[in-house]
Short mmCIF file of C-alpha atoms in Angstrom, two decimals:
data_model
loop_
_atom_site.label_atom_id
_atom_site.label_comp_id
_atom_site.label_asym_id
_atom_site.label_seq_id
_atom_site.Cartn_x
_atom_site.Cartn_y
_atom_site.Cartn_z
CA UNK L 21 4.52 -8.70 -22.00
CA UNK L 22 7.18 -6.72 -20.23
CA UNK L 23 6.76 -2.57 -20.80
CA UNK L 24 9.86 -0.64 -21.02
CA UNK L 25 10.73 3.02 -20.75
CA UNK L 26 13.19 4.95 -22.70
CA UNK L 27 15.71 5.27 -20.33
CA UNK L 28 18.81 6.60 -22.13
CA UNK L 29 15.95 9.98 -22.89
CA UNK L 30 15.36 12.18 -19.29
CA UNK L 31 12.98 10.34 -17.31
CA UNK L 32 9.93 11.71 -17.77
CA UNK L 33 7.18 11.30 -14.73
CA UNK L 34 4.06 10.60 -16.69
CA UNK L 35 6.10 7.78 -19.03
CA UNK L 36 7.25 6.56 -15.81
CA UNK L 37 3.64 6.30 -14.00
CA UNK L 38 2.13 5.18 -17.59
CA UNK L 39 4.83 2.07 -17.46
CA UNK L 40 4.77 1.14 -14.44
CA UNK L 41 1.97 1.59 -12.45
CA UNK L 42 0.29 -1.63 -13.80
CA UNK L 43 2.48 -3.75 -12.92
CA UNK L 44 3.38 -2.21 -9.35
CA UNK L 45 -0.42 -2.35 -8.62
CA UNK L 46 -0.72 -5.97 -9.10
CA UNK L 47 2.52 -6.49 -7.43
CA UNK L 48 1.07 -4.33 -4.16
CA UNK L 49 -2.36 -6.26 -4.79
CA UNK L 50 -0.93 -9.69 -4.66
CA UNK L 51 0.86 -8.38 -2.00
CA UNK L 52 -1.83 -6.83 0.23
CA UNK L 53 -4.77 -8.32 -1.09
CA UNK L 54 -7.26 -5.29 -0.82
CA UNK L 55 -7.24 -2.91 -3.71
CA UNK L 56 -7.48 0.11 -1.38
CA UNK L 57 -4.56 -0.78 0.03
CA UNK L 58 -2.16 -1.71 -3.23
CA UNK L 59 -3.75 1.45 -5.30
CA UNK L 60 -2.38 3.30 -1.71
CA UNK L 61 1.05 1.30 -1.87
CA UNK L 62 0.87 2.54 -5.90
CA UNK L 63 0.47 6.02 -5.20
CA UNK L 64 2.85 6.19 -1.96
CA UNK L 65 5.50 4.28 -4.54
CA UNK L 66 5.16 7.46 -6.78
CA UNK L 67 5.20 10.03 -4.47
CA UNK L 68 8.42 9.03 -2.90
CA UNK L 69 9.70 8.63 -6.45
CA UNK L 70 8.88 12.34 -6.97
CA UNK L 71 10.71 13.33 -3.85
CA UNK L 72 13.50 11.16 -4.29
CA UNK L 73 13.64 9.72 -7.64
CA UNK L 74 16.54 11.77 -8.57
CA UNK L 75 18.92 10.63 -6.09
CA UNK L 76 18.53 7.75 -8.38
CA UNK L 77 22.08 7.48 -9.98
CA UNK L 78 22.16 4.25 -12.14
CA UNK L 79 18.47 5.18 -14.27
CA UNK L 80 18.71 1.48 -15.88
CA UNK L 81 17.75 0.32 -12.57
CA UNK L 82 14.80 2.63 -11.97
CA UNK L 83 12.12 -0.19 -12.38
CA UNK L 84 13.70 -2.32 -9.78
CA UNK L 85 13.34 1.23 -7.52
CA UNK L 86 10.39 1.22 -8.08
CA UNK L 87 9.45 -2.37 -7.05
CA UNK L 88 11.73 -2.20 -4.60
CA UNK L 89 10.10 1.02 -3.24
CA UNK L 90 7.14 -0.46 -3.21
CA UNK L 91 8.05 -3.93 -1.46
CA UNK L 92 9.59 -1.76 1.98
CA UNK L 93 6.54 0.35 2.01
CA UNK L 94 4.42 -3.01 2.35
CA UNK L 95 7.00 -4.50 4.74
CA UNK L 96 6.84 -1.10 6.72
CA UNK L 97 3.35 -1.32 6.94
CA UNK L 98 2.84 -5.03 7.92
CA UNK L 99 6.01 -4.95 9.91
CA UNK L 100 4.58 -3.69 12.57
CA UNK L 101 1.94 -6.59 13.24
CA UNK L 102 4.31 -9.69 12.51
CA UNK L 103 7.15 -10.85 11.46
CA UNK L 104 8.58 -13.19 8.86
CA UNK L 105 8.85 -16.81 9.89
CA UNK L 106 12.42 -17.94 9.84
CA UNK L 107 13.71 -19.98 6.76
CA UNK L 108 15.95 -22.80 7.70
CA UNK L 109 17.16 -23.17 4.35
CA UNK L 110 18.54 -26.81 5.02
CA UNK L 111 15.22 -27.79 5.49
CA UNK L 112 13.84 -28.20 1.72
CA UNK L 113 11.86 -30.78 1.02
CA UNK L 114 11.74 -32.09 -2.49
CA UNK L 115 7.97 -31.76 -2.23
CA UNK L 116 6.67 -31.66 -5.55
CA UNK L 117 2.81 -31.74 -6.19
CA UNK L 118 1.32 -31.92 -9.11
CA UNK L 119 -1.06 -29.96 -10.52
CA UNK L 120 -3.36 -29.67 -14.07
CA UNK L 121 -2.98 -26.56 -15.62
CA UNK L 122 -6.70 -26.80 -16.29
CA UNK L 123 -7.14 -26.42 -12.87
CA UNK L 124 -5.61 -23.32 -12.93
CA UNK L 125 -7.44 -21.80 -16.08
CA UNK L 126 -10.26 -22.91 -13.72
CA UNK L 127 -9.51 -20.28 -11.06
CA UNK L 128 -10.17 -16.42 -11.31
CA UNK L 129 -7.64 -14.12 -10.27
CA UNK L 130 -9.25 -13.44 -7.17
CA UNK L 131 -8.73 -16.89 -6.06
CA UNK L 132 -5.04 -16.67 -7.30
CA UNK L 133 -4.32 -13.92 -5.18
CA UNK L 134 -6.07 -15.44 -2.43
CA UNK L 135 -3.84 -18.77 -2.79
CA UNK L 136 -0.83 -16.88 -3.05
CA UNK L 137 -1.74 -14.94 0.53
CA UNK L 138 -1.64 -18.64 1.91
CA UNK L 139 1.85 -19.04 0.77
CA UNK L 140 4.65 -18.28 3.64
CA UNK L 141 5.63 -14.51 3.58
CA UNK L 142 9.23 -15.17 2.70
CA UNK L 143 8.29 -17.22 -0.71
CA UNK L 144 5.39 -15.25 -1.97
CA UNK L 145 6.87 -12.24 -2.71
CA UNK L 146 9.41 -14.21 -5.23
CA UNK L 147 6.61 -16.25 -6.53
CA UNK L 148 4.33 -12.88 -7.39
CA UNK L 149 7.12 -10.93 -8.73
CA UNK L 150 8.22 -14.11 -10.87
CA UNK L 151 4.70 -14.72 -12.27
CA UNK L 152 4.25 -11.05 -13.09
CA UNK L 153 7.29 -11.27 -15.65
CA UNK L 154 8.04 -7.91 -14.91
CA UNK L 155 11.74 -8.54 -13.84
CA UNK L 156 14.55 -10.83 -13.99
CA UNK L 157 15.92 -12.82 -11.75
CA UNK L 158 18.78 -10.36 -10.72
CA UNK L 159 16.31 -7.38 -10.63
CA UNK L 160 14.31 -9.70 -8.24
CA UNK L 161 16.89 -10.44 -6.37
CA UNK L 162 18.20 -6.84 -5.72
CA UNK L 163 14.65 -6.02 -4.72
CA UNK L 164 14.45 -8.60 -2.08
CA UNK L 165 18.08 -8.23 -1.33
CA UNK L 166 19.13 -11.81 -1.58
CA UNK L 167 21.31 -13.70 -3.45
CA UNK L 168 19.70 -15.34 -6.68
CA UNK L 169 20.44 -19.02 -5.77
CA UNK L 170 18.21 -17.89 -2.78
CA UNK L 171 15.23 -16.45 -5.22
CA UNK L 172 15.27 -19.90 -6.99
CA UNK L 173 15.34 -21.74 -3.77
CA UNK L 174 11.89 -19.45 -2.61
CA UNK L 175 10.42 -19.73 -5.36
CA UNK L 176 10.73 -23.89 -5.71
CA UNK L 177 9.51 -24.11 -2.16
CA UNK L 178 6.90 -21.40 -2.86
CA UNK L 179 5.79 -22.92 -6.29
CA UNK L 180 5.51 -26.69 -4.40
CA UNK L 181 2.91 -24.50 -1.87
CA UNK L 182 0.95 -22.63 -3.98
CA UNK L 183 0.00 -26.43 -5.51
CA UNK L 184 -0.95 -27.78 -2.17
CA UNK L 185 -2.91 -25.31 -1.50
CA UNK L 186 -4.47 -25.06 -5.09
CA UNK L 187 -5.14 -28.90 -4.32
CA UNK L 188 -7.35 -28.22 -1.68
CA UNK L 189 -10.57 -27.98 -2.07
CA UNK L 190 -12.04 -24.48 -2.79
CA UNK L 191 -14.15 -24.17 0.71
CA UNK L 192 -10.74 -24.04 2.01
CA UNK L 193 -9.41 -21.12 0.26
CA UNK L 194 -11.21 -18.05 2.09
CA UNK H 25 21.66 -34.96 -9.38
CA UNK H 26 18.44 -36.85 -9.21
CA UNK H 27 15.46 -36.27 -11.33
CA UNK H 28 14.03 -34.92 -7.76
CA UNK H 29 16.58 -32.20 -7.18
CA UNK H 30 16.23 -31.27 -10.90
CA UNK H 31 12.71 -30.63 -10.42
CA UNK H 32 13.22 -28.88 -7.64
CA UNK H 33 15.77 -26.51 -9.64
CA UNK H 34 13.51 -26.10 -13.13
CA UNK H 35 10.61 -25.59 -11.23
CA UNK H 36 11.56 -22.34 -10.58
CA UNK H 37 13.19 -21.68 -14.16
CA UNK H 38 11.48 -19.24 -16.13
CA UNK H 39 13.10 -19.80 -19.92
CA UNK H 40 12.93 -16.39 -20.79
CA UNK H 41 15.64 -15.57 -18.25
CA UNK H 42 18.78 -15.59 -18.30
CA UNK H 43 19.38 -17.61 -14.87
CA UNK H 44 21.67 -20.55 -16.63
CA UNK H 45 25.07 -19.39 -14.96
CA UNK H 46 24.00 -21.21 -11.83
CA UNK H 47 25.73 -24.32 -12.14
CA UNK H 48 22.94 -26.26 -10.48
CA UNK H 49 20.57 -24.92 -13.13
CA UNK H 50 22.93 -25.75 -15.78
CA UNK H 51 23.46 -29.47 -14.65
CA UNK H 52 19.45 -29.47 -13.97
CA UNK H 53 19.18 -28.30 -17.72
CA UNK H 54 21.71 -30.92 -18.84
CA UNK H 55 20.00 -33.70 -17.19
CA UNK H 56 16.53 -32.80 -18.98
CA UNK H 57 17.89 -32.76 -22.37
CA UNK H 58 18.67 -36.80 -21.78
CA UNK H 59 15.65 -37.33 -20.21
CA UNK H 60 12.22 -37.44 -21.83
CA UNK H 61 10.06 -37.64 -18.59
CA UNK H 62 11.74 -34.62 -17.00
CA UNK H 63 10.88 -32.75 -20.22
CA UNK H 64 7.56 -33.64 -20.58
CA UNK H 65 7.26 -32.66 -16.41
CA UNK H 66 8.65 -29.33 -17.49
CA UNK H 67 6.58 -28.64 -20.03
CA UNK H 68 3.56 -29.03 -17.65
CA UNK H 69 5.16 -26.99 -15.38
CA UNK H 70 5.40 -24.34 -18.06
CA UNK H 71 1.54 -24.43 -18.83
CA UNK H 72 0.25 -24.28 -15.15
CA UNK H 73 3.26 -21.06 -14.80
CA UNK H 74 2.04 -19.46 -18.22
CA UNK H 75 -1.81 -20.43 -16.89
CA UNK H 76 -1.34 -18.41 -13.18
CA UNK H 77 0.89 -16.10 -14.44
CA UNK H 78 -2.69 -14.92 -16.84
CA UNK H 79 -4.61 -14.78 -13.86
CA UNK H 80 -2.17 -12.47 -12.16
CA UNK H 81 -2.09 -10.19 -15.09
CA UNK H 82 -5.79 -10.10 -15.19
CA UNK H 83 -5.90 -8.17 -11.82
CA UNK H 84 -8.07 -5.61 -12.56
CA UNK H 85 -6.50 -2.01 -12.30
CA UNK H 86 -8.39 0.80 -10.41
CA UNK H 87 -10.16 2.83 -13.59
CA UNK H 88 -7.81 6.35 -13.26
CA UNK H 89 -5.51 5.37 -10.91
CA UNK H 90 -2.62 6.64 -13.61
CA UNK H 91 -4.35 10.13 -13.24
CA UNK H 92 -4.57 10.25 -9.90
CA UNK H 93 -0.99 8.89 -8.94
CA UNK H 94 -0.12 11.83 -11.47
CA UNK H 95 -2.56 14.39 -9.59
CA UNK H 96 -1.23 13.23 -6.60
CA UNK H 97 2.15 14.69 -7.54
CA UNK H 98 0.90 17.79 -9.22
CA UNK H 99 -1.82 18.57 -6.56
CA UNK H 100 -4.51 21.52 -6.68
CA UNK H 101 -4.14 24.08 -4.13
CA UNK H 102 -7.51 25.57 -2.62
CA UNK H 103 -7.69 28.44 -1.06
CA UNK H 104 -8.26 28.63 2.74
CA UNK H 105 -10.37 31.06 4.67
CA UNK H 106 -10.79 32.15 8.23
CA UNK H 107 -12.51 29.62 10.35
CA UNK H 108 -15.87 31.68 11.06
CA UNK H 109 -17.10 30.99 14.15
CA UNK H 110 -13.47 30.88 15.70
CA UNK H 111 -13.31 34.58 16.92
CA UNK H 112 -17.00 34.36 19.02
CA UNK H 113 -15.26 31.10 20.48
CA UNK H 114 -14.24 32.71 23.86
CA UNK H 115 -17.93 33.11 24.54
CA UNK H 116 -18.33 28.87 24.75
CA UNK H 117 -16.12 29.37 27.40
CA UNK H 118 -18.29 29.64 30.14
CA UNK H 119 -20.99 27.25 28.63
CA UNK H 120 -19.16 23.99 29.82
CA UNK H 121 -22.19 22.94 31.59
CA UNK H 122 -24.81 23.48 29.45
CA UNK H 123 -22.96 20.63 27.10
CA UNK H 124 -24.34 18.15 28.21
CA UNK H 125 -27.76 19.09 28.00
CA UNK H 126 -27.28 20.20 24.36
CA UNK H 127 -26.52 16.33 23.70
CA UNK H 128 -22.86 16.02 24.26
CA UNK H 129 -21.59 12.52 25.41
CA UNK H 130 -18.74 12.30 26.69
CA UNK H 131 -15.91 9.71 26.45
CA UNK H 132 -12.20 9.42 27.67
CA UNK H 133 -9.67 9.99 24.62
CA UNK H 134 -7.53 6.83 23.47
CA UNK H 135 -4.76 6.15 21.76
CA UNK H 136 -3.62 4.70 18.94
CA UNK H 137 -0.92 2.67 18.22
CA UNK H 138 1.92 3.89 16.39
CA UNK H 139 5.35 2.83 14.86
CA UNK H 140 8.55 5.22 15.70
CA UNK H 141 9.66 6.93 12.76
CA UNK H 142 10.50 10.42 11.46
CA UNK H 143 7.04 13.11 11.06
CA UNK H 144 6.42 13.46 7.40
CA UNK H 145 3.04 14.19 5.83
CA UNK H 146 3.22 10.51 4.41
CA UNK H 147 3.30 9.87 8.65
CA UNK H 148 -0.05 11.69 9.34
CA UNK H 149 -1.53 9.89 6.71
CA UNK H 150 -0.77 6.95 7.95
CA UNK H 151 -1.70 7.38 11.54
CA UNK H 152 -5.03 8.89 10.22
CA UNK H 153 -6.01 5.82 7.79
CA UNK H 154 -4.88 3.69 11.22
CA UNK H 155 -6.89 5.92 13.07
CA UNK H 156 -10.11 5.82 10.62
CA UNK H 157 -9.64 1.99 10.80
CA UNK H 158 -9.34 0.85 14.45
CA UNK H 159 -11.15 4.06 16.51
CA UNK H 160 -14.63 3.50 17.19
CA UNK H 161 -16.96 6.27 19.19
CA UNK H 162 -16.91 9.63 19.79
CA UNK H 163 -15.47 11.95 22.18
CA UNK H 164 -18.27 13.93 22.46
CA UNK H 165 -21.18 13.56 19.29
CA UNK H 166 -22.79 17.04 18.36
CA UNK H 167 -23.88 18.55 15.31
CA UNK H 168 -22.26 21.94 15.63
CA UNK H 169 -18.47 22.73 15.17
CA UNK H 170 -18.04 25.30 17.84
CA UNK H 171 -19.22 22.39 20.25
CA UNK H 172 -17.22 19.91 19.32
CA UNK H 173 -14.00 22.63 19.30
CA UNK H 174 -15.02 23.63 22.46
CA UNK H 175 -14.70 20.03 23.97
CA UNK H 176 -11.28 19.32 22.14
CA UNK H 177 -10.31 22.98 24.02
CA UNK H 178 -11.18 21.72 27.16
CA UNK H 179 -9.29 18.39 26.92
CA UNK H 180 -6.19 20.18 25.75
CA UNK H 181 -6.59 18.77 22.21
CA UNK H 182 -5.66 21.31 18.98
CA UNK H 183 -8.96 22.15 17.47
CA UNK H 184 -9.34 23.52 14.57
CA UNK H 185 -8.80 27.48 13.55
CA UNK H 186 -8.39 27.55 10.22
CA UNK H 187 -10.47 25.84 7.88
CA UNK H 188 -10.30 25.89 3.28
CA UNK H 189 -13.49 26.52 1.61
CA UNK H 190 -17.11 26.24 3.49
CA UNK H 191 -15.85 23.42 4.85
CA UNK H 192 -17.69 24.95 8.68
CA UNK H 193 -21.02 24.64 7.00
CA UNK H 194 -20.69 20.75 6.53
CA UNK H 195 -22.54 19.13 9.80
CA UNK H 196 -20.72 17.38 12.05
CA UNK H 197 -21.19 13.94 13.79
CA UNK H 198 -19.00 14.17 16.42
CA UNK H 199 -15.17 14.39 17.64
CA UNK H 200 -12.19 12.51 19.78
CA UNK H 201 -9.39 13.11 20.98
CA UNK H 202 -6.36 10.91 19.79
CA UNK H 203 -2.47 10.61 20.52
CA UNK H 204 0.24 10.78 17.95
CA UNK H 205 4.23 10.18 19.11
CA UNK H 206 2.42 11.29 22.56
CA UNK H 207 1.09 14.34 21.02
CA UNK H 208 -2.75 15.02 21.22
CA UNK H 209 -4.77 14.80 17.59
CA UNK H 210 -8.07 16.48 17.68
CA UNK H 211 -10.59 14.81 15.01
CA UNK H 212 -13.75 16.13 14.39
CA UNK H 213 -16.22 13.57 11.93
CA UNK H 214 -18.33 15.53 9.40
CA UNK H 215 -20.20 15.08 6.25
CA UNK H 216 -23.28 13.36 5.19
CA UNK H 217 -23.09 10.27 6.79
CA UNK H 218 -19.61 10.91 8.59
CA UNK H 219 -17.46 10.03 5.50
CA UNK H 220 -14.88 12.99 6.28
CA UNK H 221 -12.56 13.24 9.13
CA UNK H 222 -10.73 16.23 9.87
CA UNK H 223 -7.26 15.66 11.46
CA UNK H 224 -5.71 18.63 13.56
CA UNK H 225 -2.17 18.42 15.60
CA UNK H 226 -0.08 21.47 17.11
CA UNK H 227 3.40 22.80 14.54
CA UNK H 228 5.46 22.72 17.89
CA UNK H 229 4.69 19.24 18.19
CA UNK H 230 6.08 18.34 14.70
CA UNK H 231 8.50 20.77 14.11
CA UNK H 232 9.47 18.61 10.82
CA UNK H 233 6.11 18.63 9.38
CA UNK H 234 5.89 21.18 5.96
CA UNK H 235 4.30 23.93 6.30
CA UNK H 236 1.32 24.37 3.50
CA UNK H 237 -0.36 27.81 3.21
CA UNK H 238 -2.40 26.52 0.43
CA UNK H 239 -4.85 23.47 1.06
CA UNK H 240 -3.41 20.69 -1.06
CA UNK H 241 -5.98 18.12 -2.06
CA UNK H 242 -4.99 14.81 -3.10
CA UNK H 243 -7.64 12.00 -4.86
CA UNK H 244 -7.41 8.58 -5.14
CA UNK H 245 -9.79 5.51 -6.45
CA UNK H 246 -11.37 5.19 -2.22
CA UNK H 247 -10.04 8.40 -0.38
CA UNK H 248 -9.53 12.31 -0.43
CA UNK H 249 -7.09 14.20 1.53
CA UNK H 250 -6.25 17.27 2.39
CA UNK H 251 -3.34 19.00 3.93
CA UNK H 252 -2.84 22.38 4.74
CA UNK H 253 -1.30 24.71 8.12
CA UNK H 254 -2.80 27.42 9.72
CA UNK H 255 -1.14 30.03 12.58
CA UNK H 256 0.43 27.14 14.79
CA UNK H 257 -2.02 23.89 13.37
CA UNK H 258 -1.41 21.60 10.48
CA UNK H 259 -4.77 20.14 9.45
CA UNK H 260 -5.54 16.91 7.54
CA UNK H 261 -8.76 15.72 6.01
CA UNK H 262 -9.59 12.63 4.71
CA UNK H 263 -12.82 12.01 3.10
CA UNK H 264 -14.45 8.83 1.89
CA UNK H 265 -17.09 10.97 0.25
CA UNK H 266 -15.31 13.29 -2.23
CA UNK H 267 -18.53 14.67 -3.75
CA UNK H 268 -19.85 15.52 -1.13
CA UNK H 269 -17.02 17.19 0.49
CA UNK H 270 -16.29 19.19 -3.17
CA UNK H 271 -19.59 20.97 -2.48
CA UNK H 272 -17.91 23.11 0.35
CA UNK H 273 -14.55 22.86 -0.54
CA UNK H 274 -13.22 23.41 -4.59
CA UNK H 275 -9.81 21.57 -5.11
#
């Protein structure tokens, strides 16, 4: 279910951290994969917020600050040990595994996050912030500043990875 | 458009959004109404996004991390004291050579890594979780503060001068000399079981760096910090063992 915060009222910190910190921690977890690290990412989200949350013009779009906040302090931070593969968007492949849902409902969400972490850099930070139903398609595509025909196109080619790699067998998945 | 490039399209079509402007979307949407095998493919593709989509929202969340983030913001200051032992330091001056025998090992400083950007206390944070994660071994190991500020003295490292609460009765494990933005970083380890690290650079060497008469602590689900200046120091602590360190220090 997607929260929402009274924005036409004065934003009021503690509304803000009470709707939204949920959602950015799982985003930072999925992300990061270590909880010390997304409750870090959480907090660090917040505390720029609190510094600079009121240069924030346009308060409609505070969420997608926030994510957005969020998403360059976890680039920052891996940045500096590698970099995104390049996408040759002319290469999709139509590559589409199938997979039972059961399978899924099998999994814990551990081993979701874990199979997402296999998923190319470029594609899996669509695909988390699509299966989190936090934001729309636009607000995802302002956070990862790229057009939305792009977003789709990550997450199809993200989507058709996380299957393969929910295909394989579990010793495979570390 | 083949049933292929459809698929390709809806599989990344969340219903609830309003994404249907993109003419490819709206042609792929077109095409499934007339065909009964794309539907029922979309509908499984529905139930395995509803089914991961659970597991993501089943992430557990950190039990207080609301409080703390809010903490965090409206942090507790302590209240700092004189560092003790600093004013008989002078008199470890001459006792260089007895160091060794009192069970001081030595070891060269090294450096850590560091990305370029701008000095904020969000910066020494950083570089002292970095620091915490990839430095291994002491400078010099002793159980006594003046010691180990004595060695960071002699290798031209900012020791420590000022420090909050009893935080100089707390034993020591050992210290080491880091770089930061080529500025030396004293550390001295402390606590039971070296959980708590105390960070110390020079003001001149981060002129951009707040200054923070009163100690502000800062908790969070795995860490403490703490951040305060002194005469010409800024000091940060980080301690994996808040309960221990709140038995010398109140914040």
């Amino acid at each position: 279910m997607e929260s929402h915060i009274n924005i036409t009222a004065e934003l009021n910190f503690e509304d803000l951290v009470s709707t939204y910190y949920q959602p950015l921690y799982r985003f930072a977890y999925s992300l990061a994969r270590n909880a010390e690290e997304a409750a870090d990412l959480t907090q660090q989200t917040f505390l720029i917020w609190a510094k600079k949350g009121s240069t924030l013009k346009d308060k409609t779009k505070v969420k997608s600050w926030l994510f957005t906040t969020l998403y360059r302090e976890f680039l920052g931070i891996r940045r500096k040990s590698s970099r995104f593969p390049h996408i040759n968007a002319e290469a999709i492949e139509h590559e589409l595994p199938t997979i039972s849902p059961n399978v899924v409902s099998k999994i814990d969400s551990k081993r979701a996050v874990d199979a997402l972490n296999e998923i190319d850099e470029a594609f899996r930070a669509p695909l988390v912030l699509f299966y989190l139903k936090d934001l729309a398609y636009k607000e995802i595509a302002e956070i990862l500043d790229i057009p939305i025909g792009t977003v789709m196109s990550r997450l199809s080619r993200g989507k058709a990875q996380l299957k393969k790699i929910l295909n394989k067998p579990k010793k495979n998945i570390p | 458009m083949t049933t292929d490039q459809a698929k390709f399209i809806l599989q990344a079509y969340r219903p609830d959004q309003e994404a249907a402007n993109l003419p490819e979307l709206k042609e792929a949407l077109n095409l499934m109404e007339e065909n009964e095998s794309l539907q029922k493919w979309f509908e499984e593709e529905q139930a395995f996004d509803n089914a991961f989509a659970e597991k993501l929202s089943n992430i557990d969340i950190p039990k207080g991390l609301s409080e703390l983030v809010l903490k965090q913001v409206i942090a507790k200051p302590g209240k700092p004291i004189e560092f003790p032992w600093w004013k008989q330091f002078s008199a470890w001056g001459a006792a260089a050579s007895i160091l060794l025998v009192l069970g001081l090992v030595l070891i060269p400083g090294r450096r850590v890594p560091l990305q370029e950007s701008m000095m904020t206390i969000e910066n020494f944070q950083q570089f002292a979780n970095q620091a915490l994660k990839n430095v291994e071994g002491f400078g010099a190991s002793s159980n006594d503060w003046g010691k180990l500020v004595e060695y960071l003295n002699e290798n031209n490292t900012p020791a420590p001068t000022t420090l909050p609460g009893s935080m100089d009765q707390m034993p020591t494990v050992g210290c080491m000399t880091l770089k930061f933005k080529e500025n030396p970083v004293g550390v001295i380890c402390f606590g039971k079981n070296s959980k708590s690290h105390l960070f110390v650079i020079r003001s001149q060497d981060f002129p951009l760096l707040p200054t923070a008469e009163q100690p502000i602590f800062e908790e969070n689900p795995f860490t403490t910090t703490g951040y305060w200046s002194g005469k010409d120091k800024h000091y940060l602590v980080v301690s994996q063992d808040p309960q221990d360190l709140r038995q010398f220090v109140s914040f």
